[in-house]
Short mmCIF file of C-alpha atoms in Angstrom, two decimals:
data_model
loop_
_atom_site.label_atom_id
_atom_site.label_comp_id
_atom_site.label_asym_id
_atom_site.label_seq_id
_atom_site.Cartn_x
_atom_site.Cartn_y
_atom_site.Cartn_z
CA MET X 1 47.94 -109.14 60.46
CA GLU X 2 49.15 -105.57 60.16
CA ILE X 3 50.33 -103.75 63.26
CA GLN X 4 47.76 -100.98 62.71
CA ASP X 5 45.01 -103.63 62.82
CA LEU X 6 46.28 -104.87 66.17
CA LEU X 7 46.44 -101.31 67.46
CA GLU X 8 42.76 -100.81 66.63
CA ARG X 9 41.82 -103.98 68.54
CA ILE X 10 43.40 -103.12 71.89
CA GLU X 11 40.66 -103.26 74.50
CA ASN X 12 42.37 -104.49 77.66
CA ARG X 13 45.69 -105.09 79.40
CA GLU X 14 46.30 -108.45 77.70
CA ASP X 15 45.79 -106.87 74.27
CA PHE X 16 48.22 -104.10 75.23
CA ILE X 17 50.88 -106.62 76.32
CA LYS X 18 50.44 -108.61 73.09
CA PHE X 19 50.71 -105.38 71.11
CA ILE X 20 54.02 -104.48 72.77
CA SER X 21 55.38 -107.94 71.92
CA TYR X 22 54.23 -107.50 68.35
CA LEU X 23 55.78 -104.03 68.25
CA ILE X 24 59.15 -105.54 69.20
CA GLN X 25 58.74 -108.20 66.52
CA ASP X 26 57.77 -105.55 63.98
CA LEU X 27 60.90 -103.54 64.75
CA LYS X 28 63.07 -106.61 64.22
CA GLN X 29 61.36 -107.56 60.96
CA ASN X 30 60.49 -104.14 59.52
CA ALA X 31 63.04 -101.68 60.90
CA ASN X 32 63.21 -100.02 57.47
CA GLU X 33 59.56 -98.92 57.95
CA TRP X 34 60.25 -97.31 61.33
CA ALA X 35 61.17 -93.63 61.53
CA ASN X 36 62.57 -94.05 65.07
CA THR X 37 64.64 -97.18 65.65
CA ASN X 38 66.62 -96.12 68.71
CA ILE X 39 65.18 -95.34 72.11
CA GLU X 40 65.96 -91.61 72.07
CA ASP X 41 64.32 -91.04 68.69
CA TYR X 42 61.39 -93.28 69.67
CA LEU X 43 60.73 -91.27 72.84
CA ARG X 44 61.03 -87.99 70.90
CA GLY X 45 58.55 -89.36 68.39
CA ILE X 46 56.10 -90.17 71.19
CA ALA X 47 56.46 -86.67 72.64
CA ALA X 48 56.02 -85.06 69.23
CA TRP X 49 52.90 -87.10 68.50
CA VAL X 50 51.35 -86.25 71.88
CA GLU X 51 52.11 -82.57 71.28
CA ASP X 52 50.50 -82.70 67.82
CA VAL X 53 47.54 -84.90 68.77
CA ASP X 54 45.18 -81.91 68.78
CA GLY X 55 45.32 -81.77 65.00
CA LEU X 56 44.86 -85.51 64.52
CA PHE X 57 41.44 -86.08 66.06
CA THR X 58 38.08 -84.43 65.54
CA ASP X 59 37.66 -83.86 69.27
CA PRO X 60 41.15 -83.95 70.77
CA GLU X 61 39.99 -82.61 74.13
CA ASP X 62 38.03 -85.80 74.72
CA LEU X 63 41.14 -87.85 74.05
CA ALA X 64 43.45 -85.62 76.07
CA GLU X 65 41.09 -85.65 79.03
CA SER X 66 40.34 -89.37 78.91
CA VAL X 67 43.99 -90.48 79.03
CA ASP X 68 45.55 -91.16 82.40
CA TRP X 69 48.79 -89.32 81.63
CA HIS X 70 50.34 -90.25 84.97
CA PHE X 71 49.82 -93.92 84.18
CA VAL X 72 51.31 -93.52 80.71
CA ALA X 73 54.34 -91.76 82.23
CA THR X 74 54.63 -94.52 84.82
CA ILE X 75 54.68 -97.14 82.05
CA LEU X 76 57.43 -95.26 80.21
CA TYR X 77 59.48 -94.72 83.37
CA THR X 78 59.22 -98.23 84.75
CA GLY X 79 60.10 -99.67 81.34
CA SER X 80 63.49 -98.03 81.78
CA ARG X 81 64.08 -99.70 85.17
CA TYR X 82 62.03 -102.89 85.44
CA GLU X 83 63.66 -106.17 84.46
#
């Protein structure tokens, strides 16, 4: 199964956890397909995508308003500290 297919099927926390595991596996097996293979570039890529998201969706305000940005930031932060 392609990683994009898994992305489209995320509906709950368990799906999200499985997706992260698959993302790690995908990096190991397909690093040549990744534009950002180190943590700094990966985080910059995330920031750039979030900044550009307005042009990627038909109604970006709905997406921007429906996301719990504090929770997303908490995930990113705790991933840098949690063992």
